[in-house]
């Protein structure tokens, strides 16, 4: 019997996940199916219920259901607890297991695909919403250096900062929270845009001098050149979008489900030849 998987979101028609997982499955010689399912805004739990009844083995979860999915799950990995969200559910014996592969995906993309080692690097994380929280702890783990969280709304940056300072494993890091406009002379090795401004518009005020020599500017958005990327390019940074993170978080999910780590390079090349 073919093992069934899916990605659930709203909207979902744009998702590249079915294509990515089909390529992984072909490469690994695994008999799985993977489809995109649009859950109604009020119908996420019912959709999961249907998947359980129909014998699916797991699913990915994307916007706007990552928090709801996390709350619905019976068991949680520490990665998903840190993120307070899940993008990868596994179904076993009627139970729902939540993990989160977004942060691992980002770190692997930065370190392996872009060859940019994070250890000891200064990081500016822009944004304090779900996307930022999903990657903050894995970034800390890899860099072993406290990032600055930079957000339009200071209270949300402070709330995210507290998830680190009040964390058993990370409380020794003195993470800083700063509101837009508060940065002047600081420079960073990596500047990561985890806001939704690439989609919705909106300014990210950054001094032109924010990028250290050889800095990497990473936008977690993919599929378009964002104003953040244009700004970073104009000020000498190496620029990356989130396509690699998308492929790497998918590979990590595939590994959780199938116990096989796919080679992401051919998939990345197929998506962006
Ligand atoms: P996501 O899951 O994509 O992170 P979210 O939780 O709504 O979505 O968070 C969106 C992030 O983008 C937040 O950091 C938000 O800043 P605020 O905390 O101030 O709301 C940021 N953001 C969204 N629109 C923005 C805009 N027009 N200008 C600046 N920041 C914006």
XYZ file of N, CA and C in Angstrom, residues 118-121 123 137-147 169-170 172-173:
60
model
N 27.826 29.187 10.952
C 27.161 30.107 11.876
C 27.889 30.277 13.211
N 28.716 29.323 13.557
C 29.367 29.353 14.877
C 30.076 30.693 15.128
N 29.665 31.367 16.188
C 30.317 32.614 16.587
C 29.899 33.835 15.784
N 28.968 33.653 14.835
C 28.576 34.774 13.977
C 27.504 35.635 14.659
N 24.170 37.662 14.603
C 22.950 37.510 13.803
C 21.949 38.592 14.150
N 15.632 29.375 17.994
C 16.424 28.480 18.841
C 17.432 27.654 18.053
N 17.066 27.099 16.897
C 18.084 26.411 16.097
C 19.220 27.347 15.654
N 18.909 28.617 15.408
C 19.957 29.576 15.047
C 20.916 29.777 16.217
N 20.341 29.885 17.403
C 21.147 30.052 18.615
C 22.046 28.849 18.840
N 21.455 27.689 18.651
C 22.196 26.454 18.863
C 23.402 26.390 17.922
N 23.165 26.797 16.666
C 24.238 26.713 15.670
C 25.270 27.815 15.857
N 24.828 29.010 16.221
C 25.766 30.138 16.301
C 26.459 30.201 17.651
N 25.774 29.696 18.677
C 26.295 29.815 20.046
C 26.621 31.275 20.366
N 25.869 32.176 19.759
C 26.047 33.607 19.999
C 24.657 34.236 20.032
N 24.433 35.189 20.918
C 23.082 35.738 21.043
C 22.724 36.677 19.906
N 21.617 36.427 19.228
C 21.203 37.335 18.158
C 20.501 38.570 18.711
N 17.817 25.606 28.386
C 19.095 25.387 27.692
C 19.752 26.658 27.180
N 18.999 27.710 27.043
C 19.521 28.888 26.352
C 19.604 30.133 27.235
N 21.546 31.310 29.275
C 22.823 32.011 29.431
C 23.123 32.963 28.265
N 22.323 32.917 27.208
C 22.538 33.850 26.084
C 21.820 35.168 26.350
